[in-house]
PDB file of C-alpha atoms and ligand atoms in Angstrom:
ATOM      1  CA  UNK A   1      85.226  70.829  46.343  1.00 84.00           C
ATOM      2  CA  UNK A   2      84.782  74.913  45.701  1.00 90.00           C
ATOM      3  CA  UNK A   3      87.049  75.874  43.092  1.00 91.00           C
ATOM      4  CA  UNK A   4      87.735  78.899  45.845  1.00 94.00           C
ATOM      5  CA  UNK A   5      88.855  77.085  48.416  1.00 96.00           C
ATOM      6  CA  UNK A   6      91.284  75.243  45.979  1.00 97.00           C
ATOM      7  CA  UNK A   7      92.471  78.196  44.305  1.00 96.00           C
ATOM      8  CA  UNK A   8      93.197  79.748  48.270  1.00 97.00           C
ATOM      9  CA  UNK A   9      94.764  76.307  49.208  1.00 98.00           C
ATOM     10  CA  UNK A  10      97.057  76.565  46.255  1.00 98.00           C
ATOM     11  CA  UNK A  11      98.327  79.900  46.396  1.00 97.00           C
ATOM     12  CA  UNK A  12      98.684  79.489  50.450  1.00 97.00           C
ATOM     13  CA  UNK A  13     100.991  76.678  49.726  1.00 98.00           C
ATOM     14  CA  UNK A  14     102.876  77.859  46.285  1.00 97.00           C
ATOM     15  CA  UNK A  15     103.471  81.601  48.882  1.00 97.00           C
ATOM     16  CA  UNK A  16     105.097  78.741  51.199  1.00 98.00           C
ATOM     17  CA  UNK A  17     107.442  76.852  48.786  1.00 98.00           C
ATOM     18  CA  UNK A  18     110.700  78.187  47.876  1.00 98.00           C
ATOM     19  CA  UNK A  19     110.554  79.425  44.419  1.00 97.00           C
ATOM     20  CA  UNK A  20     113.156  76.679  43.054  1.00 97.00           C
ATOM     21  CA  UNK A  21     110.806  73.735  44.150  1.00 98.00           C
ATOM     22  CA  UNK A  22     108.012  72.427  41.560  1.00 98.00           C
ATOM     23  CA  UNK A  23     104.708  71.404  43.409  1.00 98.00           C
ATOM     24  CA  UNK A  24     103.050  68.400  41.463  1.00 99.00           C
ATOM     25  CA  UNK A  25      99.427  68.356  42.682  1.00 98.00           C
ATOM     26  CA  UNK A  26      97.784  65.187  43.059  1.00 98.00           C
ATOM     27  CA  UNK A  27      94.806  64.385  41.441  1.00 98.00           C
ATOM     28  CA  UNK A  28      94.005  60.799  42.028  1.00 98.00           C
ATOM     29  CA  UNK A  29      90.729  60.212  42.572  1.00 97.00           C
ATOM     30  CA  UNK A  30      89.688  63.926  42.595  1.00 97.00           C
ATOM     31  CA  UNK A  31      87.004  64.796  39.704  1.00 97.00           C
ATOM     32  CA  UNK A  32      88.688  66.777  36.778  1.00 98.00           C
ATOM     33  CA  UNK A  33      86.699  70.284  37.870  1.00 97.00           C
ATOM     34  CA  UNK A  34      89.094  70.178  40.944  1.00 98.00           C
ATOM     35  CA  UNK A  35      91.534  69.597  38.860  1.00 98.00           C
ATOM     36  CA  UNK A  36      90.677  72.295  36.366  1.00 98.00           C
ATOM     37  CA  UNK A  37      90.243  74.463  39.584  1.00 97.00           C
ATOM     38  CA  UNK A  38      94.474  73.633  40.733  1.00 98.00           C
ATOM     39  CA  UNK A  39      95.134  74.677  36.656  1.00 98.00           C
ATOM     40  CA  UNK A  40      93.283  78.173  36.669  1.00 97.00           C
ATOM     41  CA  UNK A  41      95.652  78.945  39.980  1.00 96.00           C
ATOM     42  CA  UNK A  42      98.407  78.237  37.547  1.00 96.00           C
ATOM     43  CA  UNK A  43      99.419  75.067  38.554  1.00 98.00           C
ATOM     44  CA  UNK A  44     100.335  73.131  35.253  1.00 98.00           C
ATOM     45  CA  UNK A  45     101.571  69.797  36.813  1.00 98.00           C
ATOM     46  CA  UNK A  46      99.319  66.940  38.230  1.00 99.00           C
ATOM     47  CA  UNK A  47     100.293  63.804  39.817  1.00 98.00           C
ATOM     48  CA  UNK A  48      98.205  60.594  39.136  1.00 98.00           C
ATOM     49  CA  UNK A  49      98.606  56.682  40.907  1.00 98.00           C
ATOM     50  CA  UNK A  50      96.102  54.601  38.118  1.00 98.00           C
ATOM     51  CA  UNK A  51      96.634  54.115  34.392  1.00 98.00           C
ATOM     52  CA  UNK A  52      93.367  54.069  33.265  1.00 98.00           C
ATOM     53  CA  UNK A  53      92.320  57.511  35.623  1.00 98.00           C
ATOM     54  CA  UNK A  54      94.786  59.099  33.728  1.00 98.00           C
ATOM     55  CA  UNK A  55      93.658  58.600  30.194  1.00 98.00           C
ATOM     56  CA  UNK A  56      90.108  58.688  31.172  1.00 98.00           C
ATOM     57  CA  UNK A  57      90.929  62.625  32.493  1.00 98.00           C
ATOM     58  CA  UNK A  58      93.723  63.352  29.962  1.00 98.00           C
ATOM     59  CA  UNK A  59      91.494  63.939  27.136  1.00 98.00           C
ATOM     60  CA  UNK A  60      88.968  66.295  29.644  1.00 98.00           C
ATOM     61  CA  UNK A  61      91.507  68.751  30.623  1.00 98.00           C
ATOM     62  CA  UNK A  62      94.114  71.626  29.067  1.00 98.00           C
ATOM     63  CA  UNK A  63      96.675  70.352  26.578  1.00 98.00           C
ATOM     64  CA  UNK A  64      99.470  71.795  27.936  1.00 98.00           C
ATOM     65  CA  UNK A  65      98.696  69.422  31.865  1.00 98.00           C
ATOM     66  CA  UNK A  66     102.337  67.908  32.125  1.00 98.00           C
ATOM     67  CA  UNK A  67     101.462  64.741  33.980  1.00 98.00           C
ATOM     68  CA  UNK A  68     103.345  63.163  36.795  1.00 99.00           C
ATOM     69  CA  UNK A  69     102.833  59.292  37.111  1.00 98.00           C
ATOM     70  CA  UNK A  70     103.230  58.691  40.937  1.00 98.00           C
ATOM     71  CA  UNK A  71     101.885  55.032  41.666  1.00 98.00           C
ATOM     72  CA  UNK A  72     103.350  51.508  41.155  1.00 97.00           C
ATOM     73  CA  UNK A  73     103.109  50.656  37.940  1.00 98.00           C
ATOM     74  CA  UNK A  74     103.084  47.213  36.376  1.00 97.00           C
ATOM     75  CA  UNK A  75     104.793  46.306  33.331  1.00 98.00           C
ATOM     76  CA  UNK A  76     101.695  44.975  31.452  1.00 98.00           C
ATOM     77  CA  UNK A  77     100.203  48.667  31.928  1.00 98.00           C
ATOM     78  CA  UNK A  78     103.477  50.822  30.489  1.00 98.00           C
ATOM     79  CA  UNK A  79     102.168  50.922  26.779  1.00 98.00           C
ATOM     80  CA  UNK A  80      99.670  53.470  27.292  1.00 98.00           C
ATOM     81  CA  UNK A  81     101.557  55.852  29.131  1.00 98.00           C
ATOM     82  CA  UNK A  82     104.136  56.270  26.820  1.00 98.00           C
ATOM     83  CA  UNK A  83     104.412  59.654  25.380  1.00 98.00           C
ATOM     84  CA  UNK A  84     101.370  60.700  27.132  1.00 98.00           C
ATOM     85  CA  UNK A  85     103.420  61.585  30.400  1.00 98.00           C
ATOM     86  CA  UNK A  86     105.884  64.311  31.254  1.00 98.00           C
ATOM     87  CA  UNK A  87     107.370  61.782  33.962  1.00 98.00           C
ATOM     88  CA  UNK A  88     106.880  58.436  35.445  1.00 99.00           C
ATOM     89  CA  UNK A  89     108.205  59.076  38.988  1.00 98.00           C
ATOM     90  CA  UNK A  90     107.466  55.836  40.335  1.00 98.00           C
ATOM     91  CA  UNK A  91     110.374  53.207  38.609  1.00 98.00           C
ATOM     92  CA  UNK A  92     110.757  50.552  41.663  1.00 98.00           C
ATOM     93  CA  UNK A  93     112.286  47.908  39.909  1.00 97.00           C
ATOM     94  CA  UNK A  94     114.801  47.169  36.788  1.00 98.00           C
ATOM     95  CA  UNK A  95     112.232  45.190  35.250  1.00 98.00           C
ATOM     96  CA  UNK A  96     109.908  48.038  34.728  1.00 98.00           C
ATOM     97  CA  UNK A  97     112.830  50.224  33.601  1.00 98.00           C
ATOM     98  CA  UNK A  98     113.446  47.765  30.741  1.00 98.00           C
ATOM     99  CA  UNK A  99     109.827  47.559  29.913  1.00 98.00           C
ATOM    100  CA  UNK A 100     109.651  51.216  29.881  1.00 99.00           C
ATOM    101  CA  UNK A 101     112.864  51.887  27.657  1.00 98.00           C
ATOM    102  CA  UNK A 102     111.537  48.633  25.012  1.00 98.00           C
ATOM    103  CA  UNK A 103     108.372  50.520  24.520  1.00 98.00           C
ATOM    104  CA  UNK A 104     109.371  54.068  24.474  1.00 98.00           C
ATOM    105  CA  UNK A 105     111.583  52.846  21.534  1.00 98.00           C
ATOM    106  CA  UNK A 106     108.624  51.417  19.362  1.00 98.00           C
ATOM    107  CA  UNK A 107     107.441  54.822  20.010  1.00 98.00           C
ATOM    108  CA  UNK A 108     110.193  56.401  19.082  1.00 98.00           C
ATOM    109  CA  UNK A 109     110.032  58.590  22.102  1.00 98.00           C
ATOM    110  CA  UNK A 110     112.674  58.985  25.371  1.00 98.00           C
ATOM    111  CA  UNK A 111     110.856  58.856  28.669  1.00 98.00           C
ATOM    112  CA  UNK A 112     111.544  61.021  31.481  1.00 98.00           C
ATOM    113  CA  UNK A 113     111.719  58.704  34.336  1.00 98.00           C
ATOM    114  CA  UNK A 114     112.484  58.966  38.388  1.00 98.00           C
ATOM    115  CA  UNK A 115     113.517  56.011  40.696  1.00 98.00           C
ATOM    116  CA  UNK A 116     111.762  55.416  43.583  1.00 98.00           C
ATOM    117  CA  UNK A 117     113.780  54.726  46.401  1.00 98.00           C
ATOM    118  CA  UNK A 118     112.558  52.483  49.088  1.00 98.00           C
ATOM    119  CA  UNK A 119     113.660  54.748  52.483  1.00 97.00           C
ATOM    120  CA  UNK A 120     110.792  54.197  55.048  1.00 95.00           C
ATOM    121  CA  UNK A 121     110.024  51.800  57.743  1.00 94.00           C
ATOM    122  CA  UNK A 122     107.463  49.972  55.901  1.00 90.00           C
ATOM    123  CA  UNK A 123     108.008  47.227  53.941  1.00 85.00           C
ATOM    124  CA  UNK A 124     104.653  47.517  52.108  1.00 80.00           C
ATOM    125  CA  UNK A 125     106.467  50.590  50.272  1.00 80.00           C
ATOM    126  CA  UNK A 126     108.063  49.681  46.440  1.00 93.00           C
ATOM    127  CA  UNK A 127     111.304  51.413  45.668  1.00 97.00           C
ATOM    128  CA  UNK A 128     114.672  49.850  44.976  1.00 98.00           C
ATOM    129  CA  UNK A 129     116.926  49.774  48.105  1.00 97.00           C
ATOM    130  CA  UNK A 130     119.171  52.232  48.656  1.00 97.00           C
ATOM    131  CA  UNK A 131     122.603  49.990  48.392  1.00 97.00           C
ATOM    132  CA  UNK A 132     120.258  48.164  44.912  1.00 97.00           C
ATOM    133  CA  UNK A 133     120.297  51.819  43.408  1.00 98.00           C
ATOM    134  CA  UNK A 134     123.897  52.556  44.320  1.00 98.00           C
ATOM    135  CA  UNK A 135     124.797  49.194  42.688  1.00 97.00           C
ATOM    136  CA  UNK A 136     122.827  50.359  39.834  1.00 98.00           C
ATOM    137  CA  UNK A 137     124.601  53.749  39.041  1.00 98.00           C
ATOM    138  CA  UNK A 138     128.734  52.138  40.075  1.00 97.00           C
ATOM    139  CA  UNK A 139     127.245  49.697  37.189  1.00 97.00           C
ATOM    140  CA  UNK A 140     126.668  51.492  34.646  1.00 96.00           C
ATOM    141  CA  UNK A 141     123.427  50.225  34.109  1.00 97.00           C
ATOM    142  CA  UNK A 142     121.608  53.420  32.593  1.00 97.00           C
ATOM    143  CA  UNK A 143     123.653  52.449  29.555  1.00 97.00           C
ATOM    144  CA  UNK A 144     121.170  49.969  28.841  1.00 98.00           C
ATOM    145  CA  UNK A 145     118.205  51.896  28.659  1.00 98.00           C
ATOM    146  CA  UNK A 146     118.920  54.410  26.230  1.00 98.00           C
ATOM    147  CA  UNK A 147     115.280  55.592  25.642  1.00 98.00           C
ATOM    148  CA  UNK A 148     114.725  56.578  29.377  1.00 98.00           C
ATOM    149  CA  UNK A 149     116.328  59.531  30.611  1.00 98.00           C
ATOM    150  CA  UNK A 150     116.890  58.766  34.532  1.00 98.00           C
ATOM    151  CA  UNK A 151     116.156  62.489  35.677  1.00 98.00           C
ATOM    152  CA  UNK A 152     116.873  61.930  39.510  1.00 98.00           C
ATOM    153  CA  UNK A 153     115.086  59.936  42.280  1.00 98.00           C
ATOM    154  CA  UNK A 154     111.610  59.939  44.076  1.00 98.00           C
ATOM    155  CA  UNK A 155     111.078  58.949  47.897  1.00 98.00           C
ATOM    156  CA  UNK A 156     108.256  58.701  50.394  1.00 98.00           C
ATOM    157  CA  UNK A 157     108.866  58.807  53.959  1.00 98.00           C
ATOM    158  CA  UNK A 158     107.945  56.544  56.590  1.00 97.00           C
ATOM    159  CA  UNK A 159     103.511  56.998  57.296  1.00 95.00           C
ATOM    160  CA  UNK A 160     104.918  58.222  61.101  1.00 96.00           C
ATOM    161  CA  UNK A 161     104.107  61.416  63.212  1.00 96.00           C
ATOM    162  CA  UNK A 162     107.482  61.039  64.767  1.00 98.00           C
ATOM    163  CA  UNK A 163     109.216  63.882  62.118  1.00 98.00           C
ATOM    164  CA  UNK A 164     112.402  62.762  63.510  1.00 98.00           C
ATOM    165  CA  UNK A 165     112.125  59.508  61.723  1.00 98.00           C
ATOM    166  CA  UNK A 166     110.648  61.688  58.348  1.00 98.00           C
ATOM    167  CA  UNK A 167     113.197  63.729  58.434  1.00 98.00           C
ATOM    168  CA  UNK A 168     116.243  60.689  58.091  1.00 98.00           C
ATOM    169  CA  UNK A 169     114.125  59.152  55.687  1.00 98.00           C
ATOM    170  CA  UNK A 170     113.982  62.162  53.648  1.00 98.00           C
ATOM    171  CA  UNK A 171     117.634  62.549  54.571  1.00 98.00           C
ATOM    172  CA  UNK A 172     118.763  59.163  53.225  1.00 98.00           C
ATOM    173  CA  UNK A 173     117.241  60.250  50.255  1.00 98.00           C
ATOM    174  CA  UNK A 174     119.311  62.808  50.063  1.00 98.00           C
ATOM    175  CA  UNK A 175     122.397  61.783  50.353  1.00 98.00           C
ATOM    176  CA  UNK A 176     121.994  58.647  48.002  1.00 98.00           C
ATOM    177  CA  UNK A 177     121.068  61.473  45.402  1.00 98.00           C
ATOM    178  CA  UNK A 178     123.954  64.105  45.963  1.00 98.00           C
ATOM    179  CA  UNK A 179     126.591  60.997  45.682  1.00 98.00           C
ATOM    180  CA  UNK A 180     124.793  59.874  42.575  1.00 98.00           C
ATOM    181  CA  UNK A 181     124.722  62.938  41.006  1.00 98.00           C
ATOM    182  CA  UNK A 182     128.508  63.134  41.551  1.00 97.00           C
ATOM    183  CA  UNK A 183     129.376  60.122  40.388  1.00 96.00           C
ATOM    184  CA  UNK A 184     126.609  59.689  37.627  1.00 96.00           C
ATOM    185  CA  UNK A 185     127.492  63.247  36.016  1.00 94.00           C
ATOM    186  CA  UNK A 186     124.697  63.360  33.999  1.00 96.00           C
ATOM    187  CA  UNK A 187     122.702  67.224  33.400  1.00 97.00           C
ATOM    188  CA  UNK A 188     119.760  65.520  33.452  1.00 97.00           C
ATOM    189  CA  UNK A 189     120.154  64.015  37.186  1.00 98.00           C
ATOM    190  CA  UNK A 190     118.555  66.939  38.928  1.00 98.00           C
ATOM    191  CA  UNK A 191     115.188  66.259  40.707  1.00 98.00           C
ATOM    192  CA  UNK A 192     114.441  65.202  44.086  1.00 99.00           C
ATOM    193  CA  UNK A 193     110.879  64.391  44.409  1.00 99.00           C
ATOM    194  CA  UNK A 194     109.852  63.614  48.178  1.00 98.00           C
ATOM    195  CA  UNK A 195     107.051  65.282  50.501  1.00 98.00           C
ATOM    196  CA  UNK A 196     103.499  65.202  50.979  1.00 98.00           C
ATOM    197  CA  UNK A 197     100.713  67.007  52.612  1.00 98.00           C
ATOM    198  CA  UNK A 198     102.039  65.725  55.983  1.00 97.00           C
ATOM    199  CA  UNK A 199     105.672  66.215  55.442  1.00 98.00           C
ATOM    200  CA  UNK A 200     106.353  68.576  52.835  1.00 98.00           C
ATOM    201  CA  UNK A 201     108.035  71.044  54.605  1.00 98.00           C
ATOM    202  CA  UNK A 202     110.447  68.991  56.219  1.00 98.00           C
ATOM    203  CA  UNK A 203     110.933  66.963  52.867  1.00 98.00           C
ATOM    204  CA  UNK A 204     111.622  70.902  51.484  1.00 98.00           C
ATOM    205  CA  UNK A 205     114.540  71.626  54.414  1.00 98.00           C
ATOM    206  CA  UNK A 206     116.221  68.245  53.860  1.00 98.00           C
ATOM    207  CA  UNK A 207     116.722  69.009  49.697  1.00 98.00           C
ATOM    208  CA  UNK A 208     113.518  68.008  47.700  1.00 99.00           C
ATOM    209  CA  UNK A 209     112.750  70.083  44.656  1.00 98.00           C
ATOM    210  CA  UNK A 210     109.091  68.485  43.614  1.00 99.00           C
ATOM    211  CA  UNK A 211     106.683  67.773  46.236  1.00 99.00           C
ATOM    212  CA  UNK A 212     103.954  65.941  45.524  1.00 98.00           C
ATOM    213  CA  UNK A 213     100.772  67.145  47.228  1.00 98.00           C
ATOM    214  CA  UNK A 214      97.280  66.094  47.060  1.00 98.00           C
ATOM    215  CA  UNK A 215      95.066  66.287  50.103  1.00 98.00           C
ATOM    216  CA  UNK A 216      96.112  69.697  51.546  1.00 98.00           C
ATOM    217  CA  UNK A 217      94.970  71.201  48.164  1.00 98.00           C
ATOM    218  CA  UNK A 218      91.625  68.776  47.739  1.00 98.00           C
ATOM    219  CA  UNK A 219      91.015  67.477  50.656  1.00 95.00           C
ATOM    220  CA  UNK A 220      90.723  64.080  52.034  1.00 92.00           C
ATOM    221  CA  UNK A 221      90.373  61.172  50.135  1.00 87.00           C
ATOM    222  CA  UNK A 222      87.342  58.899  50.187  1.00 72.00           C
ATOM    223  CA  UNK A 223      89.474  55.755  49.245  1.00 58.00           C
ATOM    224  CA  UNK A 224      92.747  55.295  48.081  1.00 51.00           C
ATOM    225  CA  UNK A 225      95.924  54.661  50.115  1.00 51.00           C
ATOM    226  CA  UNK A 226      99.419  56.034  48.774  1.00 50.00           C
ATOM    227  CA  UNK A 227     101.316  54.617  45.922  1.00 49.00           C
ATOM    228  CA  UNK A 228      97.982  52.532  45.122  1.00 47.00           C
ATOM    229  CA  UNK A 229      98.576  49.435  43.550  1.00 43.00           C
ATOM    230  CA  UNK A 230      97.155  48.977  40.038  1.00 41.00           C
TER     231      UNK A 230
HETATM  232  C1  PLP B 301      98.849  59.935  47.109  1.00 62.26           C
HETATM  233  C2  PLP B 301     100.285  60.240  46.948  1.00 62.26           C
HETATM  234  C3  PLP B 301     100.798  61.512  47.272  1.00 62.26           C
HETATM  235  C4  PLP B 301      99.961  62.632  47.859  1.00 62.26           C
HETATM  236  O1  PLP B 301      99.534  62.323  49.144  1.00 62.26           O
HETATM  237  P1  PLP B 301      98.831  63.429  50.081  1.00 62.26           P
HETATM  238  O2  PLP B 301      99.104  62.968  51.450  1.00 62.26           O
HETATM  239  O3  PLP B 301      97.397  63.426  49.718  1.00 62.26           O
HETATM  240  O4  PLP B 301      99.470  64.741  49.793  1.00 62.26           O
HETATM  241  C5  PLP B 301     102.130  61.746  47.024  1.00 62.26           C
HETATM  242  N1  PLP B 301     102.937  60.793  46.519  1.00 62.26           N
HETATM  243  C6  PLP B 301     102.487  59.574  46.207  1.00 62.26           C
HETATM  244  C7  PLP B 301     103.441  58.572  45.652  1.00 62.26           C
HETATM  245  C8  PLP B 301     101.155  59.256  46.419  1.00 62.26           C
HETATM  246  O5  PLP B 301     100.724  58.022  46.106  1.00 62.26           O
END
C-alpha cells in the first residue's frame, strides 16, 4: 500500500485517540515496507498473530519495534518469542502461562504478558472465562509464575454489527479488570487491550487503553481471520 496513505491513515486515527491510549498496529500479513511506513508516522508498536512472521520481519525492521504478540499461541511455539517481545497479549489458558514463565526463566528474562479474556458470543474465540480468570486472581495463582509479569487483560468483542452487543462485551471486560485490579493490587495491572478497526471507538468509551488496529491503517486483508491459529 502507499506509504502516504498509511502515514494519513495513522495520523487520522492517532488525532482520534485520546492521548492516554497506546495504538498497537497490526501487521500480520502486511509486507514490512507498510510496516516501515506505520514506524516513520511514529508509531513504534506492532501487533503480530504467527510466530514465525514475526522473526522472519523482526530482523528487517528498526531495533527499537516493541512487538505485541496478538494470536493464539501454542506452547510448543513459546521458545522463540521469549525476550524478543515487548508483550504476549494473547495468554488463553494456564497451560501456556506455565510454559511461558518455565522458559522465560532459562532465559533469565520476565515476560510481559496479558490474559485474554473470552467475552464474545462466539465460541470459536480462546480466552479464559470470565468467572476462570476471577478464580485465578481470588487464588493467588500469579504466585506461581514468577517470571511473567501479568500486566492486565486483553479482549475481543463479539464479530457483530449490533454495537449494543460490542459495547457489553467490551463492558464485561471492563469490569472483570477494575475488580481485579482492586483486589490484585499489583502496579503492574494497568492495561486494557480491546478494539479493532470496527470497534475501536466504542472499545475506547467503555475503558480500553491499547487498541489493536490493523485494517483501517493497511487495508484489508487477503487471508487471515482474527486471532489466527498457528
Ligand atoms: C487481526 C487482529 C486485530 C486487528 O484486526 P483489524 O480488524 O484488522 O483491525 C486485532 N486483534 C487481534 C487479536 C487480531 O487477531
Amino acid at each position: 500500500m502507499k506509504a502516504s496513505l498509511i502515514e494519513e491513515r495513522v495520523r487520522r486515527i492517532l488525532s482520534q485517540l485520546p492521548p492516554e491510549v497506546k495504538l498497537v498496529a497490526v501487521s500480520k500479513f502486511k509486507p514490512v515496507e507498510d510496516i516501515q511506513s506505520a514506524y516513520n508516522a511514529g508509531l513504534r508498536a506492532f501487533g503480530e498473530s504467527r510466530v514465525q512472521e514475526l522473526l522472519d520481519k523482526i530482523p528487517l525492521l528498526p531495533e527499537d519495534i516493541q512487538w505485541h504478540f496478538i494470536g493464539h499461541l501454542q506452547t510448543n511455539k513459546v521458545r522463540p518469542l521469549i525476550g524478543k517481545v515487548a508483550f504476549i497479549e494473547s495468554v488463553d489458558s494456564e497451560r501456556l502461562l506455565k510454559v511461558i514463565n518455565d522458559e522465560s526463566q532459562k532465559n533469565g528474562v520476565t515476560t510481559n504478558v496479558l490474559l485474554q479474556v473470552h467475552v464474545a458470543a462466539e465460541e470459536t474465540k480462546f480466552g479464559f472465562g470470565v468467572d476462570e480468570l476471577r478464580d485465578f486472581f481470588n487464588e493467588n495463582m500469579p504466585e506461581k509464575f514468577p517470571m511473567v509479569r501479568i500486566c492486565g487483560l486483553m479482549a475481543m468483542a463479539t464479530n457483530t454489527d449490533d454495537d449494543e452487543q460490542v459495547r457489553n462485551d467490551f463492558a464485561t471486560a471492563a469490569s472483570l479488570f477494575k475488580e481485579i485490579a482492586k483486589s490484585y493490587q499489583n502496579p503492574e495491572f494497568t492495561r486494557l487491550s480491546m478494539g479493532m478497526s470496527g470497534d475501536w471507538p466504542i472499545a475506547v468509551e467503555e475503558g480500553a487503553n491499547i487498541v489493536r488496529i490493523g485494517s483501517a491503517i493497511f487495508g484489508d486483508r487477503q487471508y487471515g481471520p482474527t486471532n489466527t491459529e498457528q
